[in-house]
Structures are given as structure tokens and as C-alpha cells.
Amino acid sequence: MATTKRDLVVDYLNRLNLSVTNWDAYVINPFASAYDEAFNSYKNILDAQAKADQERIELLFVGLSLLGGTMATAMIGKAAISAVMKEVAVSTICNLNMQRTFRIAAMLEASPAGSFAVAGLVEAGSKYLTDQAKDTIKAGVPRADAITRSNTPLSVYLAMLRILKLASSKAQTAALDIQNNNTSFEEARRAIAILDSAAIMRAPKKDIYDPKLAGALELIMYLNLVMTRDELVTREYDSEMRRMPRVVSRSPISAAPGSSAYPRGANLGGLMVQRVEIDALGGKVNTRMNKLYKDFFGKSLVDNGIFADSLTSQNMREAFGALQRLSTQFAQPELKLAA
């Protein structure tokens, strides 16, 4: 049994270290491993789709050449290459627009009080901590999106680990201040009890994630990709309909599909028409996404075939609803530094 303030603090710090180890072993590491598996599978599928698109265009060039369409090949080639470059650009990880529907590191959002680490100790009474210790603990922990440079597995893992370490540092600051300040042994015992009630001390003692987590994360990535495919496009038609309508503007859509804020098509007067247009994902992406979607929801999300390789507004609405369900079903445990 502890008989001095130092004994109390040393015992607490030992338990804190074990808890931090458990958070890393049973929460952060398994999540990062599942995310790594999902990320690499997703990236491989997108790379294969980009290659398939390029091969399809090369076959088009061959066909035109056989027909003697040298000028046509040159003209179509520019448009085709532009289409491929757009597909590749949209397919990069950084353009996933992950923030729109699912925050991969939402569990790491911070607040100045850092109560994940120290519970209500800062607010419990001035006698427990010095003003200097309180100021250190109240100093804001960076938000996850401020310290995650990209959505790569290593970046996500390091962001999660850094937040956990910063939380541990706050708890250690409080404990050492209790040891060295002028509080009595009984006051120190009550203060340590408050620290013991903090969420950081309630780490799981075994893996907590569903084995299907990697599949869920990969499907979330595809569904997020679906969310990036819609645009609000304004076109101007030729008065005699002798040429293709000219694109006047394109703008991304931030509203949720099916919501009241989601734009509808409209005639803007004269020959100007505004429509929501949705780009297809490609057969390889559709096939993999459908397999995962069927694993979780019992059916395919999109039609996939020679004449059905497209996305519809209904697909967009279903994808958004699936994202909401998956982000609830596979929500990360509470590792939030909230006041």
C-alpha cells in the first residue's frame, strides 16, 4: 500500500504506461493494419482500372488506324488522353474527399481540456494542481486532420499514435505535479483517483475490432469515390442543334445525395441547361465494390456489364446511406480528447 505521494504517483504511472501500451496494441495497431490492407487493395484496383482504361483507348486507336483514319486518330487521341488523365487524377488517394462523409481519424479530435487523459482534474479544484500544470494540460492537442498529412496507412497510424502519446503526456504532467506540489497525501490520493477515472485508463485488454474491418474500410473508400463522381454541369446548346452542347461550367457538389440541398436539373433560360452529371467508375472498380457491398448488404450496388457500366442518382443515394451505416457499425472506440 502506498504511504507517500511518490508511491501513489509511481503506481499510477506504471498503470498509465500499461494502458497506453494496450491502446496501441488493441486499438491503434489493429485499426492501422486493417486500414493498410484496405488501402493497398483499393489502390491496386484503381491502378488496374487506369491501366484498363488506357488499354481500351489503345484498342480504339488501332481500330481507327486500320480504317485509315489518321486524322480522326489524331483528333480523338487528344480527347481520349485527356479522359484518361482525368480518371487517373480522380483515382488518386488524396482526391478521395474522405472528409465529406467519413473522418478516418474522428476518434482523435481534441479539445483544450484534454479530459480523455486527466478526467475532470483540472476543473476539480485548484488545490490539486499548480497553475503551471493546468496551463500545460489545457494547451490544445492538434486535431487529427492537422497532423495527418495524407491518407496513407503510415500517416494515419502516426497521427493516431501521436495523439495517444500527447494524451499520455498530459496525464504524466498532472501526476508529477501532484507528487511535487504542496498537496497533502490525502489530497494526492483523491487527485490520483480522479486520474484513474479518465478514459485513457480504460484501454481494452484484447482486440476489439470486427474481423471484417478491413473490408469495411475498403468499401468505405469506394463509396467515398462514388461521392466524388457527381458534378453540377451547365451546358449551352446550339440554336439549331448542329453541334454538341458547350460546357459553360462544372462545379463539385457538397450536399448529400437525396437531401433537400442536393441540386436538381434546371433550364436556365434560352439554350442554357443545368444538370447533375455522374461519371462512371469503371468495370474493375465496380466488380470489387459490388463484391464488398454484397458482403455487407446482400446485394450489388451498381449494374456492371458491357452496357451497364455507369453510376446513377439512385446509386449515389444508396452509397451515401451505406457510408452512414458502415461508419456507425465500425465506429472507432472512444479515444476523443473532449472536455
mmCIF file of C-alpha atoms in Angstrom:
data_model
loop_
_atom_site.group_PDB
_atom_site.id
_atom_site.type_symbol
_atom_site.label_atom_id
_atom_site.label_comp_id
_atom_site.label_asym_id
_atom_site.label_seq_id
_atom_site.Cartn_x
_atom_site.Cartn_y
_atom_site.Cartn_z
ATOM 1 C CA MET A 1 0.000 0.000 0.000
ATOM 2 C CA ALA A 2 1.257 3.447 -0.902
ATOM 3 C CA THR A 3 2.397 5.518 2.070
ATOM 4 C CA THR A 4 3.822 8.554 0.279
ATOM 5 C CA LYS A 5 2.784 10.797 -2.574
ATOM 6 C CA ARG A 6 5.663 9.427 -4.597
ATOM 7 C CA ASP A 7 4.366 5.880 -4.103
ATOM 8 C CA LEU A 8 0.934 6.954 -5.335
ATOM 9 C CA VAL A 9 2.350 8.588 -8.425
ATOM 10 C CA VAL A 10 4.778 5.795 -9.313
ATOM 11 C CA ASP A 11 1.977 3.242 -9.044
ATOM 12 C CA TYR A 12 -0.277 5.405 -11.238
ATOM 13 C CA LEU A 13 2.406 5.969 -13.876
ATOM 14 C CA ASN A 14 3.033 2.232 -14.127
ATOM 15 C CA ARG A 15 -0.667 1.624 -14.738
ATOM 16 C CA LEU A 16 -0.783 4.507 -17.201
ATOM 17 C CA ASN A 17 2.091 3.038 -19.208
ATOM 18 C CA LEU A 18 0.330 -0.324 -19.385
ATOM 19 C CA SER A 19 -2.893 1.335 -20.505
ATOM 20 C CA VAL A 20 -1.111 3.291 -23.246
ATOM 21 C CA THR A 21 0.502 0.050 -24.416
ATOM 22 C CA ASN A 22 -2.930 -1.597 -24.564
ATOM 23 C CA TRP A 23 -4.424 1.289 -26.543
ATOM 24 C CA ASP A 24 -1.616 0.888 -29.046
ATOM 25 C CA ALA A 25 -1.735 -2.931 -29.136
ATOM 26 C CA TYR A 26 -5.503 -3.471 -29.212
ATOM 27 C CA VAL A 27 -6.840 -0.316 -30.860
ATOM 28 C CA ILE A 28 -4.318 1.645 -32.897
ATOM 29 C CA ASN A 29 -2.261 -1.215 -34.319
ATOM 30 C CA PRO A 30 -5.226 -3.403 -35.374
ATOM 31 C CA PHE A 31 -7.008 -0.428 -36.897
ATOM 32 C CA ALA A 32 -3.877 0.672 -38.755
ATOM 33 C CA SER A 33 -3.291 -2.886 -40.012
ATOM 34 C CA ALA A 34 -6.837 -3.172 -41.322
ATOM 35 C CA TYR A 35 -6.555 0.259 -42.904
ATOM 36 C CA ASP A 36 -3.257 -0.726 -44.553
ATOM 37 C CA GLU A 37 -4.861 -3.842 -46.054
ATOM 38 C CA ALA A 38 -7.859 -1.847 -47.296
ATOM 39 C CA PHE A 39 -5.765 1.000 -48.665
ATOM 40 C CA ASN A 40 -3.426 -1.246 -50.671
ATOM 41 C CA SER A 41 -6.271 -3.304 -52.143
ATOM 42 C CA TYR A 42 -8.113 -0.129 -53.081
ATOM 43 C CA LYS A 43 -5.050 1.425 -54.688
ATOM 44 C CA ASN A 44 -4.307 -1.762 -56.682
ATOM 45 C CA ILE A 45 -7.858 -1.812 -58.059
ATOM 46 C CA LEU A 46 -7.632 1.830 -59.103
ATOM 47 C CA ASP A 47 -4.264 1.233 -60.759
ATOM 48 C CA ALA A 48 -5.730 -1.744 -62.649
ATOM 49 C CA GLN A 49 -8.709 0.372 -63.728
ATOM 50 C CA ALA A 50 -6.444 3.134 -65.031
ATOM 51 C CA LYS A 51 -4.445 0.531 -66.980
ATOM 52 C CA ALA A 52 -7.644 -0.987 -68.394
ATOM 53 C CA ASP A 53 -8.831 2.457 -69.495
ATOM 54 C CA GLN A 54 -5.522 3.069 -71.243
ATOM 55 C CA GLU A 55 -5.647 -0.321 -72.989
ATOM 56 C CA ARG A 56 -9.209 0.344 -74.151
ATOM 57 C CA ILE A 57 -8.123 3.645 -75.681
ATOM 58 C CA GLU A 58 -5.136 1.990 -77.374
ATOM 59 C CA LEU A 59 -7.510 -0.543 -78.962
ATOM 60 C CA LEU A 60 -9.591 2.372 -80.219
ATOM 61 C CA PHE A 61 -6.506 3.871 -81.825
ATOM 62 C CA VAL A 62 -5.702 0.539 -83.515
ATOM 63 C CA GLY A 63 -9.242 0.277 -84.895
ATOM 64 C CA LEU A 64 -9.155 3.772 -86.294
ATOM 65 C CA SER A 65 -5.749 3.168 -87.854
ATOM 66 C CA LEU A 66 -6.980 0.027 -89.586
ATOM 67 C CA LEU A 67 -9.772 2.103 -91.046
ATOM 68 C CA GLY A 68 -7.261 4.579 -92.351
ATOM 69 C CA GLY A 69 -8.477 7.292 -90.046
ATOM 70 C CA THR A 70 -5.178 9.040 -89.473
ATOM 71 C CA MET A 71 -6.690 12.486 -88.879
ATOM 72 C CA ALA A 72 -9.509 11.025 -86.806
ATOM 73 C CA THR A 73 -6.968 9.169 -84.672
ATOM 74 C CA ALA A 74 -5.075 12.373 -84.015
ATOM 75 C CA MET A 75 -8.229 14.274 -83.087
ATOM 76 C CA ILE A 76 -9.807 11.597 -80.914
ATOM 77 C CA GLY A 77 -6.449 10.813 -79.326
ATOM 78 C CA LYS A 78 -6.283 14.195 -77.627
ATOM 79 C CA ALA A 79 -9.755 13.812 -76.131
ATOM 80 C CA ALA A 80 -9.117 10.227 -75.080
ATOM 81 C CA ILE A 81 -5.824 11.015 -73.385
ATOM 82 C CA SER A 82 -7.486 13.884 -71.532
ATOM 83 C CA ALA A 83 -10.181 11.490 -70.315
ATOM 84 C CA VAL A 84 -7.584 9.036 -69.036
ATOM 85 C CA MET A 85 -5.664 11.752 -67.212
ATOM 86 C CA LYS A 86 -8.867 12.894 -65.540
ATOM 87 C CA GLU A 87 -9.596 9.317 -64.447
ATOM 88 C CA VAL A 88 -6.106 8.869 -63.035
ATOM 89 C CA ALA A 89 -6.310 12.197 -61.209
ATOM 90 C CA VAL A 90 -9.666 11.378 -59.657
ATOM 91 C CA SER A 91 -8.362 7.955 -58.680
ATOM 92 C CA THR A 92 -5.518 9.198 -56.523
ATOM 93 C CA ILE A 93 -5.855 8.697 -52.806
ATOM 94 C CA CYS A 94 -5.549 12.380 -51.983
ATOM 95 C CA ASN A 95 -8.613 13.190 -54.125
ATOM 96 C CA LEU A 96 -10.890 10.796 -52.284
ATOM 97 C CA ASN A 97 -12.581 13.642 -50.423
ATOM 98 C CA MET A 98 -12.602 11.488 -47.292
ATOM 99 C CA GLN A 99 -13.720 14.426 -45.167
ATOM 100 C CA ARG A 100 -17.086 14.621 -46.907
ATOM 101 C CA THR A 101 -18.666 11.526 -45.440
ATOM 102 C CA PHE A 102 -16.274 9.720 -43.134
ATOM 103 C CA ARG A 103 -13.472 11.012 -40.940
ATOM 104 C CA ILE A 104 -10.942 8.223 -40.620
ATOM 105 C CA ALA A 105 -9.471 9.864 -37.541
ATOM 106 C CA ALA A 106 -12.634 11.273 -35.962
ATOM 107 C CA MET A 107 -11.759 9.408 -32.776
ATOM 108 C CA LEU A 108 -8.724 11.649 -32.357
ATOM 109 C CA GLU A 109 -10.335 15.071 -32.281
ATOM 110 C CA ALA A 110 -9.008 17.114 -29.427
ATOM 111 C CA SER A 111 -10.165 19.833 -27.078
ATOM 112 C CA PRO A 112 -8.149 22.108 -24.808
ATOM 113 C CA ALA A 113 -9.144 20.415 -21.540
ATOM 114 C CA GLY A 114 -7.838 17.017 -22.587
ATOM 115 C CA SER A 115 -10.223 15.176 -20.272
ATOM 116 C CA PHE A 116 -9.525 11.889 -22.073
ATOM 117 C CA ALA A 117 -6.234 11.942 -20.196
ATOM 118 C CA VAL A 118 -6.996 13.686 -16.900
ATOM 119 C CA ALA A 119 -10.778 13.380 -16.475
ATOM 120 C CA GLY A 120 -12.111 16.377 -14.508
ATOM 121 C CA LEU A 121 -8.965 17.016 -12.511
ATOM 122 C CA VAL A 122 -8.312 20.477 -13.915
ATOM 123 C CA GLU A 123 -11.824 21.610 -13.003
ATOM 124 C CA ALA A 124 -11.975 19.671 -9.715
ATOM 125 C CA GLY A 125 -10.273 22.342 -7.660
ATOM 126 C CA SER A 126 -7.190 24.498 -7.648
ATOM 127 C CA LYS A 127 -5.680 22.649 -4.682
ATOM 128 C CA TYR A 128 -4.829 19.569 -6.723
ATOM 129 C CA LEU A 129 -2.649 21.149 -9.418
ATOM 130 C CA THR A 130 -0.436 24.191 -9.815
ATOM 131 C CA ASP A 131 -1.401 26.856 -12.319
ATOM 132 C CA GLN A 132 1.596 25.914 -14.464
ATOM 133 C CA ALA A 133 0.445 22.296 -14.693
ATOM 134 C CA LYS A 134 -3.106 23.392 -15.525
ATOM 135 C CA ASP A 135 -1.858 25.604 -18.342
ATOM 136 C CA THR A 136 0.180 22.741 -19.791
ATOM 137 C CA ILE A 137 -2.784 20.373 -19.661
ATOM 138 C CA LYS A 138 -5.167 22.927 -21.154
ATOM 139 C CA ALA A 139 -2.852 23.557 -24.104
ATOM 140 C CA GLY A 140 -4.717 22.271 -27.144
ATOM 141 C CA VAL A 141 -3.847 18.958 -28.741
ATOM 142 C CA PRO A 142 -3.664 19.309 -32.537
ATOM 143 C CA ARG A 143 -6.676 17.982 -34.382
ATOM 144 C CA ALA A 144 -6.074 14.781 -36.296
ATOM 145 C CA ASP A 145 -6.621 16.459 -39.661
ATOM 146 C CA ALA A 146 -3.914 18.974 -38.778
ATOM 147 C CA ILE A 147 -1.286 16.305 -38.153
ATOM 148 C CA THR A 148 -2.331 13.766 -40.799
ATOM 149 C CA ARG A 149 -0.523 14.815 -43.969
ATOM 150 C CA SER A 150 -2.219 12.266 -46.197
ATOM 151 C CA ASN A 151 -4.485 9.229 -46.056
ATOM 152 C CA THR A 152 -1.597 6.761 -46.357
ATOM 153 C CA PRO A 153 -1.543 3.963 -43.748
ATOM 154 C CA LEU A 154 1.672 5.213 -42.149
ATOM 155 C CA SER A 155 0.360 8.765 -41.868
ATOM 156 C CA VAL A 156 -2.907 7.605 -40.294
ATOM 157 C CA TYR A 157 -1.087 5.343 -37.818
ATOM 158 C CA LEU A 158 1.385 8.051 -36.794
ATOM 159 C CA ALA A 159 -1.414 10.581 -36.306
ATOM 160 C CA MET A 160 -3.316 8.205 -34.027
ATOM 161 C CA LEU A 161 -0.179 7.307 -32.095
ATOM 162 C CA ARG A 162 0.859 10.924 -31.679
ATOM 163 C CA ILE A 163 -2.478 11.884 -30.182
ATOM 164 C CA LEU A 164 -2.280 8.972 -27.739
ATOM 165 C CA LYS A 165 1.240 9.979 -26.709
ATOM 166 C CA LEU A 166 0.191 13.595 -26.233
ATOM 167 C CA ALA A 167 -2.683 12.452 -24.050
ATOM 168 C CA SER A 168 -0.298 10.314 -22.010
ATOM 169 C CA SER A 169 1.989 13.314 -21.632
ATOM 170 C CA LYS A 170 -0.855 15.353 -20.132
ATOM 171 C CA ALA A 171 -1.620 12.602 -17.639
ATOM 172 C CA GLN A 172 2.047 12.355 -16.665
ATOM 173 C CA THR A 173 2.232 16.134 -16.249
ATOM 174 C CA ALA A 174 -0.689 16.032 -13.825
ATOM 175 C CA ALA A 175 0.716 13.086 -11.861
ATOM 176 C CA LEU A 176 4.190 14.554 -11.455
ATOM 177 C CA ASP A 177 2.719 17.896 -10.431
ATOM 178 C CA ILE A 178 0.694 16.117 -7.736
ATOM 179 C CA GLN A 179 3.872 14.447 -6.498
ATOM 180 C CA ASN A 180 5.849 17.676 -6.290
ATOM 181 C CA ASN A 181 3.303 20.326 -5.296
ATOM 182 C CA ASN A 182 2.060 21.231 -1.805
ATOM 183 C CA THR A 183 -0.988 18.972 -1.684
ATOM 184 C CA SER A 184 -1.314 16.618 1.262
ATOM 185 C CA PHE A 185 -1.123 12.836 0.931
ATOM 186 C CA GLU A 186 -4.899 12.536 1.246
ATOM 187 C CA GLU A 187 -5.460 15.233 -1.397
ATOM 188 C CA ALA A 188 -2.965 13.493 -3.663
ATOM 189 C CA ARG A 189 -4.821 10.203 -3.201
ATOM 190 C CA ARG A 190 -8.107 11.858 -4.246
ATOM 191 C CA ALA A 191 -6.403 13.516 -7.233
ATOM 192 C CA ILE A 192 -4.932 10.197 -8.413
ATOM 193 C CA ALA A 193 -8.383 8.643 -8.092
ATOM 194 C CA ILE A 194 -9.682 11.287 -10.490
ATOM 195 C CA LEU A 195 -6.868 10.498 -12.925
ATOM 196 C CA ASP A 196 -7.766 6.822 -12.650
ATOM 197 C CA SER A 197 -11.305 7.615 -13.836
ATOM 198 C CA ALA A 198 -10.065 9.104 -17.130
ATOM 199 C CA ALA A 199 -10.809 7.268 -20.366
ATOM 200 C CA ILE A 200 -7.128 6.730 -21.105
ATOM 201 C CA MET A 201 -7.028 4.300 -18.170
ATOM 202 C CA ARG A 202 -9.862 2.193 -19.627
ATOM 203 C CA ALA A 203 -7.969 0.678 -22.539
ATOM 204 C CA PRO A 204 -9.271 -2.644 -23.875
ATOM 205 C CA LYS A 205 -7.337 -5.776 -22.955
ATOM 206 C CA LYS A 206 -7.954 -7.646 -26.212
ATOM 207 C CA ASP A 207 -8.563 -6.911 -29.886
ATOM 208 C CA ILE A 208 -11.907 -5.164 -30.202
ATOM 209 C CA TYR A 209 -12.388 -4.892 -33.951
ATOM 210 C CA ASP A 210 -14.652 -6.990 -36.102
ATOM 211 C CA PRO A 211 -12.614 -9.241 -38.466
ATOM 212 C CA LYS A 212 -14.475 -7.576 -41.342
ATOM 213 C CA LEU A 213 -12.971 -4.176 -40.534
ATOM 214 C CA ALA A 214 -10.513 -4.204 -43.475
ATOM 215 C CA GLY A 215 -13.319 -4.992 -45.909
ATOM 216 C CA ALA A 216 -15.489 -2.275 -44.385
ATOM 217 C CA LEU A 217 -12.723 0.310 -44.712
ATOM 218 C CA GLU A 218 -12.037 -0.671 -48.323
ATOM 219 C CA LEU A 219 -15.736 -0.433 -49.150
ATOM 220 C CA ILE A 220 -15.860 2.956 -47.436
ATOM 221 C CA MET A 221 -13.060 4.098 -49.755
ATOM 222 C CA TYR A 222 -15.013 3.031 -52.859
ATOM 223 C CA LEU A 223 -18.190 4.624 -51.545
ATOM 224 C CA ASN A 224 -16.289 7.832 -50.941
ATOM 225 C CA LEU A 225 -15.039 7.602 -54.504
ATOM 226 C CA VAL A 226 -18.672 7.303 -55.635
ATOM 227 C CA MET A 227 -19.365 10.504 -53.717
ATOM 228 C CA THR A 228 -16.793 12.380 -55.801
ATOM 229 C CA ARG A 229 -18.263 11.453 -59.192
ATOM 230 C CA ASP A 230 -21.176 13.881 -59.362
ATOM 231 C CA GLU A 231 -20.890 17.398 -60.747
ATOM 232 C CA LEU A 232 -23.304 20.196 -61.463
ATOM 233 C CA VAL A 233 -22.750 20.957 -65.154
ATOM 234 C CA THR A 234 -24.118 23.904 -67.112
ATOM 235 C CA ARG A 235 -24.259 23.456 -70.879
ATOM 236 C CA GLU A 236 -25.241 25.781 -73.686
ATOM 237 C CA TYR A 237 -26.958 24.223 -76.711
ATOM 238 C CA ASP A 238 -26.608 25.340 -80.297
ATOM 239 C CA SER A 239 -29.774 27.006 -81.527
ATOM 240 C CA GLU A 240 -30.001 24.622 -84.465
ATOM 241 C CA MET A 241 -28.698 21.575 -82.586
ATOM 242 C CA ARG A 242 -25.891 21.121 -85.130
ATOM 243 C CA ARG A 243 -23.156 20.636 -82.569
ATOM 244 C CA MET A 244 -22.625 19.193 -79.126
ATOM 245 C CA PRO A 245 -23.630 21.500 -76.287
ATOM 246 C CA ARG A 246 -20.790 23.627 -74.954
ATOM 247 C CA VAL A 247 -19.827 23.179 -71.305
ATOM 248 C CA VAL A 248 -20.128 26.545 -69.589
ATOM 249 C CA SER A 249 -19.206 25.470 -66.063
ATOM 250 C CA ARG A 250 -18.624 22.485 -63.791
ATOM 251 C CA SER A 251 -18.820 22.604 -60.019
ATOM 252 C CA PRO A 252 -18.473 19.928 -57.331
ATOM 253 C CA ILE A 253 -21.493 19.025 -55.219
ATOM 254 C CA SER A 254 -21.028 19.053 -51.455
ATOM 255 C CA ALA A 255 -24.624 18.296 -50.438
ATOM 256 C CA ALA A 256 -25.576 14.740 -49.517
ATOM 257 C CA PRO A 257 -27.359 12.801 -52.277
ATOM 258 C CA GLY A 258 -31.095 12.761 -51.614
ATOM 259 C CA SER A 259 -31.000 15.744 -49.273
ATOM 260 C CA SER A 260 -33.094 18.839 -49.820
ATOM 261 C CA ALA A 261 -29.903 20.786 -50.579
ATOM 262 C CA TYR A 262 -28.859 18.456 -53.376
ATOM 263 C CA PRO A 263 -29.158 20.311 -56.715
ATOM 264 C CA ARG A 264 -31.737 19.402 -59.314
ATOM 265 C CA GLY A 265 -31.597 19.871 -63.040
ATOM 266 C CA ALA A 266 -32.972 23.144 -64.367
ATOM 267 C CA ASN A 267 -33.480 25.085 -67.553
ATOM 268 C CA LEU A 268 -31.738 28.402 -67.008
ATOM 269 C CA GLY A 269 -33.417 30.196 -69.828
ATOM 270 C CA GLY A 270 -32.651 30.343 -73.516
ATOM 271 C CA LEU A 271 -30.377 27.497 -74.506
ATOM 272 C CA MET A 272 -28.714 27.076 -71.096
ATOM 273 C CA VAL A 273 -29.388 23.848 -69.201
ATOM 274 C CA GLN A 274 -28.049 22.750 -65.823
ATOM 275 C CA ARG A 275 -27.846 19.068 -64.950
ATOM 276 C CA VAL A 276 -26.235 16.764 -62.402
ATOM 277 C CA GLU A 277 -23.826 14.521 -64.286
ATOM 278 C CA ILE A 278 -22.215 11.416 -62.784
ATOM 279 C CA ASP A 279 -19.017 9.840 -64.111
ATOM 280 C CA ALA A 280 -18.700 6.051 -64.218
ATOM 281 C CA LEU A 281 -16.134 4.272 -62.064
ATOM 282 C CA GLY A 282 -15.099 1.542 -64.488
ATOM 283 C CA GLY A 283 -15.692 -2.193 -64.599
ATOM 284 C CA LYS A 284 -12.825 -3.283 -62.334
ATOM 285 C CA VAL A 285 -13.805 -0.841 -59.594
ATOM 286 C CA ASN A 286 -17.462 -1.804 -59.935
ATOM 287 C CA THR A 287 -16.669 -5.512 -59.663
ATOM 288 C CA ARG A 288 -14.622 -5.150 -56.480
ATOM 289 C CA MET A 289 -17.018 -2.627 -54.931
ATOM 290 C CA ASN A 290 -20.009 -4.848 -55.704
ATOM 291 C CA LYS A 291 -18.333 -7.855 -54.091
ATOM 292 C CA LEU A 292 -17.704 -5.933 -50.882
ATOM 293 C CA TYR A 293 -21.137 -4.315 -50.973
ATOM 294 C CA LYS A 294 -22.752 -7.738 -51.301
ATOM 295 C CA ASP A 295 -20.700 -8.990 -48.317
ATOM 296 C CA PHE A 296 -22.174 -6.260 -46.122
ATOM 297 C CA PHE A 297 -25.581 -5.527 -47.629
ATOM 298 C CA GLY A 298 -26.508 -8.684 -49.519
ATOM 299 C CA LYS A 299 -26.688 -7.161 -52.994
ATOM 300 C CA SER A 300 -24.639 -5.327 -55.607
ATOM 301 C CA LEU A 301 -24.580 -1.545 -55.588
ATOM 302 C CA VAL A 302 -24.214 -0.861 -59.307
ATOM 303 C CA ASP A 303 -25.072 -2.663 -62.527
ATOM 304 C CA ASN A 304 -21.903 -3.884 -64.170
ATOM 305 C CA GLY A 305 -21.609 -5.129 -67.722
ATOM 306 C CA ILE A 306 -20.908 -4.153 -71.291
ATOM 307 C CA PHE A 307 -23.926 -1.842 -71.487
ATOM 308 C CA ALA A 308 -24.392 -1.014 -67.809
ATOM 309 C CA ASP A 309 -21.091 0.401 -66.624
ATOM 310 C CA SER A 310 -22.458 3.594 -65.090
ATOM 311 C CA LEU A 311 -23.489 5.336 -61.900
ATOM 312 C CA THR A 312 -26.982 6.643 -61.289
ATOM 313 C CA SER A 313 -28.502 9.090 -58.827
ATOM 314 C CA GLN A 314 -30.029 6.088 -57.044
ATOM 315 C CA ASN A 315 -26.541 4.591 -56.697
ATOM 316 C CA MET A 316 -25.380 7.862 -55.145
ATOM 317 C CA ARG A 317 -28.191 7.840 -52.576
ATOM 318 C CA GLU A 318 -27.621 4.186 -51.682
ATOM 319 C CA ALA A 319 -23.864 4.706 -51.410
ATOM 320 C CA PHE A 320 -24.347 7.616 -49.031
ATOM 321 C CA GLY A 321 -26.718 5.614 -46.841
ATOM 322 C CA ALA A 322 -24.260 2.692 -46.816
ATOM 323 C CA LEU A 323 -21.476 5.030 -45.710
ATOM 324 C CA GLN A 324 -23.555 6.193 -42.782
ATOM 325 C CA ARG A 325 -24.346 2.617 -41.730
ATOM 326 C CA LEU A 326 -20.750 1.435 -42.038
ATOM 327 C CA SER A 327 -19.335 4.386 -40.130
ATOM 328 C CA THR A 328 -21.751 3.566 -37.295
ATOM 329 C CA GLN A 329 -21.254 -0.197 -37.349
ATOM 330 C CA PHE A 330 -17.473 0.092 -37.450
ATOM 331 C CA ALA A 331 -17.107 3.234 -35.358
ATOM 332 C CA GLN A 332 -13.800 3.503 -33.573
ATOM 333 C CA PRO A 333 -13.811 3.240 -29.777
ATOM 334 C CA GLU A 334 -13.883 6.469 -27.842
ATOM 335 C CA LEU A 335 -10.418 7.948 -27.984
ATOM 336 C CA LYS A 336 -11.638 11.508 -28.059
ATOM 337 C CA LEU A 337 -9.929 14.215 -26.002
ATOM 338 C CA ALA A 338 -13.177 16.002 -25.250
ATOM 339 C CA ALA A 339 -13.889 18.312 -22.357
#
